[in-house]
mmCIF file of C-alpha atoms in Angstrom:
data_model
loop_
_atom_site.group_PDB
_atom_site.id
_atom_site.type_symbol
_atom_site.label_atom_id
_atom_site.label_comp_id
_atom_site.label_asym_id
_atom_site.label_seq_id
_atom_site.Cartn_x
_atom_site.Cartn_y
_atom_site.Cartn_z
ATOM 1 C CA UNK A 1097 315.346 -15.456 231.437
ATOM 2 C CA UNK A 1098 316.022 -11.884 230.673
ATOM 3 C CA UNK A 1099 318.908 -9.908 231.853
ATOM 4 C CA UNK A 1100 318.701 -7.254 233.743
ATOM 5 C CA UNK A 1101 320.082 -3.520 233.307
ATOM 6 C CA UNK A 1102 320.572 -0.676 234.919
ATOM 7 C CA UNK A 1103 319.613 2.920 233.007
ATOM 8 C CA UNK A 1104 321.547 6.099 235.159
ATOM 9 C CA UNK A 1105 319.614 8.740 233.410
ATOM 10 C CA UNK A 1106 316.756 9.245 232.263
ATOM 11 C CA UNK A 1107 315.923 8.056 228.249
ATOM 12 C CA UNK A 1108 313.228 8.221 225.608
ATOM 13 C CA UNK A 1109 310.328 6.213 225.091
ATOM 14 C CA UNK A 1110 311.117 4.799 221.798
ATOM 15 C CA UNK A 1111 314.806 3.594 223.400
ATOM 16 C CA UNK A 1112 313.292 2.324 226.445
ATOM 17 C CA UNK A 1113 310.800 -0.002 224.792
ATOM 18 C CA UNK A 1114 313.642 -1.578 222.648
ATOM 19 C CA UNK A 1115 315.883 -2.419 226.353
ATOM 20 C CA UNK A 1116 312.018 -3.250 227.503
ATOM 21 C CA UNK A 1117 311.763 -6.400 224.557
ATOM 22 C CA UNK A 1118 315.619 -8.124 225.685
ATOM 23 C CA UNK A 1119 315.432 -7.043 229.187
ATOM 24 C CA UNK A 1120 314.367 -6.136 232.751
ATOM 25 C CA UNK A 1121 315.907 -2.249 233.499
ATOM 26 C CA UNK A 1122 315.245 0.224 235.784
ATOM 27 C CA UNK A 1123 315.736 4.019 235.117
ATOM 28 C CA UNK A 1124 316.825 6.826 237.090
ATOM 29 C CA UNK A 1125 314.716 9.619 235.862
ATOM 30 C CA UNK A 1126 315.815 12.322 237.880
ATOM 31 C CA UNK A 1127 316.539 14.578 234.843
ATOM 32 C CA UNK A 1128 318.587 16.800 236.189
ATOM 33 C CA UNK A 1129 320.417 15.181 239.578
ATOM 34 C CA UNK A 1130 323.175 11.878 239.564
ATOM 35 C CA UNK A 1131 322.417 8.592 240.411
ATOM 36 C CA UNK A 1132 323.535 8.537 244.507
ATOM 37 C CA UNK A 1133 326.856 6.334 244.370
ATOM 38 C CA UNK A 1134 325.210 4.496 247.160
ATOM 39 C CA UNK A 1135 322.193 3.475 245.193
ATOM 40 C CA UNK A 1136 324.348 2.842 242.008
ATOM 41 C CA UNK A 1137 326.397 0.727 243.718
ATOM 42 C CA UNK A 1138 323.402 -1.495 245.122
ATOM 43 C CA UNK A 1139 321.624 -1.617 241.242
ATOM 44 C CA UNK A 1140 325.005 -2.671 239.755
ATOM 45 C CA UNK A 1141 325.167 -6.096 242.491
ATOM 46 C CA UNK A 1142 323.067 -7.664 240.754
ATOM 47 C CA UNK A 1143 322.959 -5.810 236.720
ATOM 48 C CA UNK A 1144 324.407 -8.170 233.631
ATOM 49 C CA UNK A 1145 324.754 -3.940 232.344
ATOM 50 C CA UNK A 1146 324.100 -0.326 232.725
ATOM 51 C CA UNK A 1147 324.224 2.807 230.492
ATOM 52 C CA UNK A 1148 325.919 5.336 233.090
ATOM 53 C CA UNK A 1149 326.785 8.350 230.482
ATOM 54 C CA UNK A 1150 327.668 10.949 233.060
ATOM 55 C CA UNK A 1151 329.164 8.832 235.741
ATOM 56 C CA UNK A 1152 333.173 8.425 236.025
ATOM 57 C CA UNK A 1153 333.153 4.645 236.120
ATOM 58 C CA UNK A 1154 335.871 3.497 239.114
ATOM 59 C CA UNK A 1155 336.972 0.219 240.996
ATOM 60 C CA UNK A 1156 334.667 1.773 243.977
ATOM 61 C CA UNK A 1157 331.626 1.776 241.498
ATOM 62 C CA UNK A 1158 331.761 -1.936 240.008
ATOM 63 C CA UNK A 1159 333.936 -3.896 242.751
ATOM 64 C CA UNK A 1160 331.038 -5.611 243.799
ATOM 65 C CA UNK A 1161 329.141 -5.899 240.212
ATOM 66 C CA UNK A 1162 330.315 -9.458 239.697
ATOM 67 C CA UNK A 1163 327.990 -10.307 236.461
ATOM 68 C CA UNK A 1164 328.493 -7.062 235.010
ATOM 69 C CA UNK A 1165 329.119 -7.204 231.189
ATOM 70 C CA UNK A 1166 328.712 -3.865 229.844
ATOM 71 C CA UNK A 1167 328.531 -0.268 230.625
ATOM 72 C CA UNK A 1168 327.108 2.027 227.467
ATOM 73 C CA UNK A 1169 327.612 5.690 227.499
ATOM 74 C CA UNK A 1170 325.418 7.838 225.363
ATOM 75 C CA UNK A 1171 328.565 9.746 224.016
ATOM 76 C CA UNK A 1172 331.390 9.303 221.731
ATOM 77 C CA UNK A 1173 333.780 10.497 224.431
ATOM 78 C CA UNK A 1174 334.645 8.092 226.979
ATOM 79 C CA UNK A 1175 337.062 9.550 229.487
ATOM 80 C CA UNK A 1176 335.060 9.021 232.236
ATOM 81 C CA UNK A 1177 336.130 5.009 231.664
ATOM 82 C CA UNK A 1178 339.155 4.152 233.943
ATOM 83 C CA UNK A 1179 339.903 1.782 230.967
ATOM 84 C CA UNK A 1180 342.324 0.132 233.783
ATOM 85 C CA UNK A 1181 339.592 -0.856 235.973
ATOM 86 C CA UNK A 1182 337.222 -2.361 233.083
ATOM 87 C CA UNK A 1183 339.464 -4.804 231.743
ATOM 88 C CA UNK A 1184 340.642 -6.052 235.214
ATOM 89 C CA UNK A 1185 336.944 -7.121 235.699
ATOM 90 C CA UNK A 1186 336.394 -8.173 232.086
ATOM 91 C CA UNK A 1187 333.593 -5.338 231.268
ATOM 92 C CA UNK A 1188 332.658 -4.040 227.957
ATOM 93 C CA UNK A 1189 332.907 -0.222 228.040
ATOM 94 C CA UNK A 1190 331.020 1.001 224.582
ATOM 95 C CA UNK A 1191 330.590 4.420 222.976
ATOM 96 C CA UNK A 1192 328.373 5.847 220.131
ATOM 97 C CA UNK A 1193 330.803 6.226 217.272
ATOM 98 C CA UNK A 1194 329.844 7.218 213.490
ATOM 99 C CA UNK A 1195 325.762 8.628 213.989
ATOM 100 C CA UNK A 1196 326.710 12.149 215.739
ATOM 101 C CA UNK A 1197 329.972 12.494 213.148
ATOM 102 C CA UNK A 1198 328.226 15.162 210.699
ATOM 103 C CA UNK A 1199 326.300 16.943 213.738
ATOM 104 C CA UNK A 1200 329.427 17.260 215.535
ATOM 105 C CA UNK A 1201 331.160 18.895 212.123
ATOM 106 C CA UNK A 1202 328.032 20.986 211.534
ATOM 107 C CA UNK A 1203 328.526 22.478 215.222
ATOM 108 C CA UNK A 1204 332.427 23.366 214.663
ATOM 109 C CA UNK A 1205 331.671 24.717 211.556
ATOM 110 C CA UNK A 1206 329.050 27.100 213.023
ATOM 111 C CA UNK A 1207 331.438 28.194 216.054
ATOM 112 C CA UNK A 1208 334.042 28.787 213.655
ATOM 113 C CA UNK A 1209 332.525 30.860 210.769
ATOM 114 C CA UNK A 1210 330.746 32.543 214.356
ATOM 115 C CA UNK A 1211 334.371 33.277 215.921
ATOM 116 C CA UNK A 1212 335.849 34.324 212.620
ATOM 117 C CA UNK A 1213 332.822 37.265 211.872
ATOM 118 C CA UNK A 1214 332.006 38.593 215.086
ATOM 119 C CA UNK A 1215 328.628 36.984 214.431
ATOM 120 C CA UNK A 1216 327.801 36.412 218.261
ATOM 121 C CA UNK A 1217 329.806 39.366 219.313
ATOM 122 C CA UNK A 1218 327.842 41.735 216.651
ATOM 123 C CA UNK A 1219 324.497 39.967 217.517
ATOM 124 C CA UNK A 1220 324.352 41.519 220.957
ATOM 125 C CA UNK A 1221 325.827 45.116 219.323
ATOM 126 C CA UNK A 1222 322.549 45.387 217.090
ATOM 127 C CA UNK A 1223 320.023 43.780 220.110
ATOM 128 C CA UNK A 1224 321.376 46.296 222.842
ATOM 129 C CA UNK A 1225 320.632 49.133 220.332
ATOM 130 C CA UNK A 1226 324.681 49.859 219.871
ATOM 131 C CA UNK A 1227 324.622 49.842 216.115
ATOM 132 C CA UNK A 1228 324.597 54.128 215.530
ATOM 133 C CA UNK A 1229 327.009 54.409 212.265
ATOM 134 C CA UNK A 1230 327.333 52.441 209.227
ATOM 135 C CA UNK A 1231 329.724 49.844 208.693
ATOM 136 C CA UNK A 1232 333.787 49.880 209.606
ATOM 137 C CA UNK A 1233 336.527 48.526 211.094
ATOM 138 C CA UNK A 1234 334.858 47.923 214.106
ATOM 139 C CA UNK A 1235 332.760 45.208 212.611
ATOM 140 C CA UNK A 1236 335.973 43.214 210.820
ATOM 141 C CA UNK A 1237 336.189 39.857 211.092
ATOM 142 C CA UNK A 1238 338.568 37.315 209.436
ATOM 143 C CA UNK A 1239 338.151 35.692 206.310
ATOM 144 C CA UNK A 1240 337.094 31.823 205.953
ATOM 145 C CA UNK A 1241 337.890 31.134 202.622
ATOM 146 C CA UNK A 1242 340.964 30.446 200.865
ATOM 147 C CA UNK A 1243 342.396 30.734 204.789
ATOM 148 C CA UNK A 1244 344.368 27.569 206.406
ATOM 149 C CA UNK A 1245 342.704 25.263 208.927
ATOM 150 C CA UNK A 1246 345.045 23.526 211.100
ATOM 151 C CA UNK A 1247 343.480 20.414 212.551
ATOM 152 C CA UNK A 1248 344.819 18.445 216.186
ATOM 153 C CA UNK A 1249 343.380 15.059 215.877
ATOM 154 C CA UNK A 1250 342.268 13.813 212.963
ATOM 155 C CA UNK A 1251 339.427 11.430 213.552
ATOM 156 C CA UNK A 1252 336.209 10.059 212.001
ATOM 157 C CA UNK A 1253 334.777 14.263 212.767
ATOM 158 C CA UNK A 1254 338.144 15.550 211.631
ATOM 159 C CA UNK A 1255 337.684 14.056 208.296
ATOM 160 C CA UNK A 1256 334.073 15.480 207.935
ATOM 161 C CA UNK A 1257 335.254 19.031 209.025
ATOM 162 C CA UNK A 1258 337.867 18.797 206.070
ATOM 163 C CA UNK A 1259 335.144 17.944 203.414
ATOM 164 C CA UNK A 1260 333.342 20.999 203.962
ATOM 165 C CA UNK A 1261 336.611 23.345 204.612
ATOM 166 C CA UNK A 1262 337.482 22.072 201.392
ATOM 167 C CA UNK A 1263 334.829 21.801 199.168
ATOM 168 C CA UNK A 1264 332.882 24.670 200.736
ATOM 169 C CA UNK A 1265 335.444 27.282 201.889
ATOM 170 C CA UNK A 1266 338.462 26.471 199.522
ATOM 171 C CA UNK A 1267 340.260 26.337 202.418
ATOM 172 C CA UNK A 1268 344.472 24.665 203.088
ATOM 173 C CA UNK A 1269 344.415 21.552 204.708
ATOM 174 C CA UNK A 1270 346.985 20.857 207.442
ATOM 175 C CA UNK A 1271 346.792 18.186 210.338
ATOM 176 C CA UNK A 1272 349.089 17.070 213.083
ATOM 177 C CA UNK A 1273 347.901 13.097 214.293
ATOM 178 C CA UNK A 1274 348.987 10.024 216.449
ATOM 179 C CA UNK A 1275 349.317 8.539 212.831
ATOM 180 C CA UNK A 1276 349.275 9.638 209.029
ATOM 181 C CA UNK A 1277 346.312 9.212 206.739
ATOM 182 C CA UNK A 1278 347.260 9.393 203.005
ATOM 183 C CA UNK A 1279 344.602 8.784 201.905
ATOM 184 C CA UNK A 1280 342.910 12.400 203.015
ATOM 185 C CA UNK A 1281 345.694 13.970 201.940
ATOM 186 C CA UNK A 1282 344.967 12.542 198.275
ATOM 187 C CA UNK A 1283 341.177 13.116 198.585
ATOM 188 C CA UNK A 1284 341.806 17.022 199.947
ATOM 189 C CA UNK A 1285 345.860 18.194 199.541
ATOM 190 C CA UNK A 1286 346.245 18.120 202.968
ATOM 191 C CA UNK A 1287 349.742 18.194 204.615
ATOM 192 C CA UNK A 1288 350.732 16.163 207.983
ATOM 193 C CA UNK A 1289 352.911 18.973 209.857
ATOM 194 C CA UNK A 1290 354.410 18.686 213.421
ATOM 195 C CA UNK A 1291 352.049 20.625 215.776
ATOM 196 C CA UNK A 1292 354.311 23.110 216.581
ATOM 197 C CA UNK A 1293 354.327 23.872 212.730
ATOM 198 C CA UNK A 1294 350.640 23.890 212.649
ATOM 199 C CA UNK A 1295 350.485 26.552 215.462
ATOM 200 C CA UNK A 1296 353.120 28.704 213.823
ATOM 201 C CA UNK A 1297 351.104 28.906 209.857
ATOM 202 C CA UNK A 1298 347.266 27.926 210.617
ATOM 203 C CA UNK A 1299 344.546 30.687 210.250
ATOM 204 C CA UNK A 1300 342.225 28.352 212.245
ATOM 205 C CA UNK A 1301 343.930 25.775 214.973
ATOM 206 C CA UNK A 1302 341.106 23.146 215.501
ATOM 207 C CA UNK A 1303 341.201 20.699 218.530
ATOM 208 C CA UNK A 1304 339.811 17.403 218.004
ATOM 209 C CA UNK A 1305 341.977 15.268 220.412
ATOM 210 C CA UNK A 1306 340.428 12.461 222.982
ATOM 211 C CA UNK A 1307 341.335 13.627 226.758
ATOM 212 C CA UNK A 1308 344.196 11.780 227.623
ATOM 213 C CA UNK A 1309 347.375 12.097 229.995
ATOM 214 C CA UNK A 1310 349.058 13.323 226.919
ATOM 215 C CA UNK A 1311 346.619 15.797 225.681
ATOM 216 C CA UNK A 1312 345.530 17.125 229.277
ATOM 217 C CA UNK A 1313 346.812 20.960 228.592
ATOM 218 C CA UNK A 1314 348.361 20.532 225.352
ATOM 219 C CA UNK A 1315 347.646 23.705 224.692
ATOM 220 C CA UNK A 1316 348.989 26.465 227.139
ATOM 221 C CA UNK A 1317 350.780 29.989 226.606
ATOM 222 C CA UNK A 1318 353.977 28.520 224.900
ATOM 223 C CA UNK A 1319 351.908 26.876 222.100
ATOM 224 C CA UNK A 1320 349.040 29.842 222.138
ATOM 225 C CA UNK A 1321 352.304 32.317 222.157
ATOM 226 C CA UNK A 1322 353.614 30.683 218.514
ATOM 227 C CA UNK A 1323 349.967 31.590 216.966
ATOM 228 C CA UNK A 1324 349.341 34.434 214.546
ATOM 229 C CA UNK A 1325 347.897 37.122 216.432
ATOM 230 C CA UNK A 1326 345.059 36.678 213.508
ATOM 231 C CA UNK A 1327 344.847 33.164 214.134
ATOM 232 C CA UNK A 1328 341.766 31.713 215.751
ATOM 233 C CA UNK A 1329 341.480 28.617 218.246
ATOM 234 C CA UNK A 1330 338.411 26.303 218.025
ATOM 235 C CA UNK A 1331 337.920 23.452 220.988
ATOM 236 C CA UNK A 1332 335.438 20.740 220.155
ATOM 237 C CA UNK A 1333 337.586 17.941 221.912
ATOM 238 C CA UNK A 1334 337.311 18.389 225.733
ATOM 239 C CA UNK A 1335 337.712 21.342 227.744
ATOM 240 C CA UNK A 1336 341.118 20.005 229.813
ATOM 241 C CA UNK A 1337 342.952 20.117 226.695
ATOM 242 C CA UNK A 1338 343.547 23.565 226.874
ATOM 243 C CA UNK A 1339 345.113 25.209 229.917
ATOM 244 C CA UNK A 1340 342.120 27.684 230.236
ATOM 245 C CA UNK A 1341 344.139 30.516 232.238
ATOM 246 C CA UNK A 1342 346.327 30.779 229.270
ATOM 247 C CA UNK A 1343 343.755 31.375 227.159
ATOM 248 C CA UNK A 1344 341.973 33.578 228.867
ATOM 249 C CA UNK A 1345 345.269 36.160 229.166
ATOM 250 C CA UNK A 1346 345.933 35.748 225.448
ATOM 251 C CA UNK A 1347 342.531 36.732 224.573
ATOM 252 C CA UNK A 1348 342.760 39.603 227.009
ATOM 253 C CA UNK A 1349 346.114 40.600 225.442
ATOM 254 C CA UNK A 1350 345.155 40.156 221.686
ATOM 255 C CA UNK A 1351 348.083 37.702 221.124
ATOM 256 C CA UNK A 1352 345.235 35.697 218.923
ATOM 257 C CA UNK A 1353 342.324 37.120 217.719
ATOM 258 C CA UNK A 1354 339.649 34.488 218.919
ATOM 259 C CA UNK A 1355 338.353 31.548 220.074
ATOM 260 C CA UNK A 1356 335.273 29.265 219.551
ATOM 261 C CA UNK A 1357 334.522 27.063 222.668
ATOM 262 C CA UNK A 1358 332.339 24.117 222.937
ATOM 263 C CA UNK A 1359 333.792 22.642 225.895
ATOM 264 C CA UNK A 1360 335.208 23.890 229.297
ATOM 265 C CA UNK A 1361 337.685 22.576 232.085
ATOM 266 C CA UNK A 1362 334.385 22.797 234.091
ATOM 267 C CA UNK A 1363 330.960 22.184 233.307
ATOM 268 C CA UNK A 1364 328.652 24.211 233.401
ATOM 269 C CA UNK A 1365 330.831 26.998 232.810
ATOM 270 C CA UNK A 1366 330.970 29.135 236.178
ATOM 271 C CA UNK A 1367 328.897 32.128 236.129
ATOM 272 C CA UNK A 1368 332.186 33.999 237.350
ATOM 273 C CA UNK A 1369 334.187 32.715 234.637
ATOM 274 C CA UNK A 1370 336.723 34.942 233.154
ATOM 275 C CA UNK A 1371 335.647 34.062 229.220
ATOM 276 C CA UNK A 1372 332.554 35.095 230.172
ATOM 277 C CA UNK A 1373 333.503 38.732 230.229
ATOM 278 C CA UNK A 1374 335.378 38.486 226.825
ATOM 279 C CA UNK A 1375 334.033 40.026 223.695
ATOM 280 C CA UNK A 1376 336.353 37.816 221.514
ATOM 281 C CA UNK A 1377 335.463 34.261 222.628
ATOM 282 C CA UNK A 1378 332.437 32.247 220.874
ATOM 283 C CA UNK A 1379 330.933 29.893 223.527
ATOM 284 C CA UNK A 1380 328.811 26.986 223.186
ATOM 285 C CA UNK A 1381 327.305 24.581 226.055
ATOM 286 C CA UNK A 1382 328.780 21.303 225.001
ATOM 287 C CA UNK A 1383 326.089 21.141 222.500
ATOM 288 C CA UNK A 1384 328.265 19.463 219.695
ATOM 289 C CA UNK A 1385 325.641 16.900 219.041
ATOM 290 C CA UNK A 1386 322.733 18.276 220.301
ATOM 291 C CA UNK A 1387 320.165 17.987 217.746
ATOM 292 C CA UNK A 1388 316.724 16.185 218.389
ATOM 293 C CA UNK A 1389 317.576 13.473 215.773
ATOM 294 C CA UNK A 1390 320.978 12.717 216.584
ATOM 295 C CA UNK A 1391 320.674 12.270 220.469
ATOM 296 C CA UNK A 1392 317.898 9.866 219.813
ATOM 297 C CA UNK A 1393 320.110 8.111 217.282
ATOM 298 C CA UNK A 1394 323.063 7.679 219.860
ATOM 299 C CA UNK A 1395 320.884 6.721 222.247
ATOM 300 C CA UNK A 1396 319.663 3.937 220.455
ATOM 301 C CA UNK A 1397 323.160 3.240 219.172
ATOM 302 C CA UNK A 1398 323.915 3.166 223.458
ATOM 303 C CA UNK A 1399 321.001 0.872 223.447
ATOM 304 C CA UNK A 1400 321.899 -1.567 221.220
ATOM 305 C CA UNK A 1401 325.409 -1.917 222.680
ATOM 306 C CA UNK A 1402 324.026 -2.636 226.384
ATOM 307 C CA UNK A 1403 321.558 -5.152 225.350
ATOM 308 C CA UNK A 1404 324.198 -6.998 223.406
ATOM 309 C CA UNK A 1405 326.355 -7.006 226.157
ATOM 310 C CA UNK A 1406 323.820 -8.118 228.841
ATOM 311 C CA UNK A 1407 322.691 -11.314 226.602
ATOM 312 C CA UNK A 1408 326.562 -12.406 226.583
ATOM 313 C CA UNK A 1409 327.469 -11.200 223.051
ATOM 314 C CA UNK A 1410 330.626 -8.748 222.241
ATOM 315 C CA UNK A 1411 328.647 -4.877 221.592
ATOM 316 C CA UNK A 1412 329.148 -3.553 217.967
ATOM 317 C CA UNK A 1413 330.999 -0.405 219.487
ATOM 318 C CA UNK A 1414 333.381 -1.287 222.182
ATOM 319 C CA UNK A 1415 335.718 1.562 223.129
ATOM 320 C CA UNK A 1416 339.456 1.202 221.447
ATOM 321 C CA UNK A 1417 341.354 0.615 224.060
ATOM 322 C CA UNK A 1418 339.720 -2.418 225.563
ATOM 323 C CA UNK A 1419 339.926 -3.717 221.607
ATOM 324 C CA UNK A 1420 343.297 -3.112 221.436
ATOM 325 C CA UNK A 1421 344.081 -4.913 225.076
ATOM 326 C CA UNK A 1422 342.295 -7.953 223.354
ATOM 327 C CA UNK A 1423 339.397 -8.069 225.449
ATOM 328 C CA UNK A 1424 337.520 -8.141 222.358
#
């Protein structure tokens, strides 16, 4: 007999009839409205897995899901596990590792070389008909190449970033991390530095972190305060990581020259946001992996991980911290 799963959002053809040949599932496809907790709660009695990728996953939400296996997320972020709560019931919580890695560094490269140049900044000048004398110091931007990137977590996307810094840009390599990794500092001459050292010399400060207790606001107004005033802050980690009223009043005071968002404390960002009425701040809407081909690759990937799960098997991409508590 087939398992059955439960699918909080709504999915694409091609991904549903790949669940539809190893299970039963039903789908929320309300595209653009949560699964009620109410009506979660009920599907998840009786589901051997779900795929809840925008749902914080809590003791209230799976008390009662006593042959629950597995819950996928469509992401390779999974802070919205209470990693706590899924080992105490003995569930799989998976991610989608590895297929949006080159997307992702694609993304931050674009925000960056945006941020650096004025490019979104000088896009509206010329479209609102502003652009009345030739070329000057109103239009300077910071140099890319030959300039020092300073990286905060370096991860699977780290790593990519530094290829092309590197081998496109010429750029210095430096990296503060939970651990060392000599080997990229053969492949690329990078240097592991303390953080506060990376703050003090990078040209570019790159956040790459997961959201953790220890990463929630790691960057407020002492750390933004030992930045060049030409330095330049880049968040493609997770918008808590950097204490956003801080940032705001060091982009209003010039105390750095830039940033280039792809995340935010809150999402969507609040039309009455204060970045939104800042020239020198590059936003994105959490689009890091947004391309056609690489959502419908972690999706798959999400896929795959739930129906392994709901037949009884471990998933191919279980999230670290359950591997590391032995659950795998």
């Amino acid at each position: 007999m087939k398992p059955y799963v439960y699918i909080g959002h709504p999915i694409e053809k091609e991904t549903e009839a790949y669940i539809a040949k190893h299970c039963h599932y039903k789908i929320w496809n309300e595209e653009n409205e949560k699964v009620p907790e109410a009506v979660l709660k009920q599907e998840l009695k009786h589901a051997d897995g779900a795929m809840l990728t925008a749902t914080k996953v809590t003791d209230e939400i799976v008390r009662d899901a006593n042959q629950l296996k597995v819950i996928s997320t469509v992401s390779v972020g999974y802070d919205q596990f209470d990693v706590d709560v899924l080992s105490k019931h003995g569930i799989y919580g998976t991610h989608t590792p590895y297929v949006l890695d080159d997307t992702v560094a694609d993304l931050i490269f674009g925000i960056l070389l945006s941020a650096s140049r004025r490019i979104g900044e000088l896009h509206h000048y010329v479209k609102n008909g502003k652009w009345t004398i030739e070329p000057d110091s109103a239009f300077y931007g910071q140099d890319v190449h030959h300039k020092t990137l300073g990286i905060v977590g370096m991860g699977r996307i780290g790593e990519k970033i530094v290829h092309r810094a590197k081998l496109g840009f010429e750029m210095d390599i430096v990296y503060h991390n939970r651990s060392c990794k000599p080997e990229l500092e053969e492949q690329y001459d990078a240097s592991y530095v303390e953080l506060e050292e990376l703050l003090k010399t990078a040209d570019f400060v790159l956040l790459m972190v997961p959201l953790t207790n220890d990463t929630v606001k790691l960057i407020g107004a002492k750390e933004l305060s030992l930045m060049k005033s030409t330095s330049i802050l880049i968040n493609g980690a997770r918008g808590p990581v950097i204490d956003e009223d801080a940032l705001v009043q060091a982009l209003k005071n010039k105390d750095i020259f830039s940033a280039a968002l792809d995340v935010f404390e809150t999402e969507p960002l609040p039309s009455d946001h204060p970045f939104l009425q800042l020239d020198n701040v590059t936003l994105t809407p959490h689009i890091g992996s947004a391309t056609l081909a690489t959502t419908r690759a972690m999706e798959m990937s999400a896929a795959e991980n739930i129906v392994q799960g709901a037949l009884g098997n471990v998933p191919r991409d279980v999230i670290p911290e359950l591997k590391s508590r032995n659950q795998v």
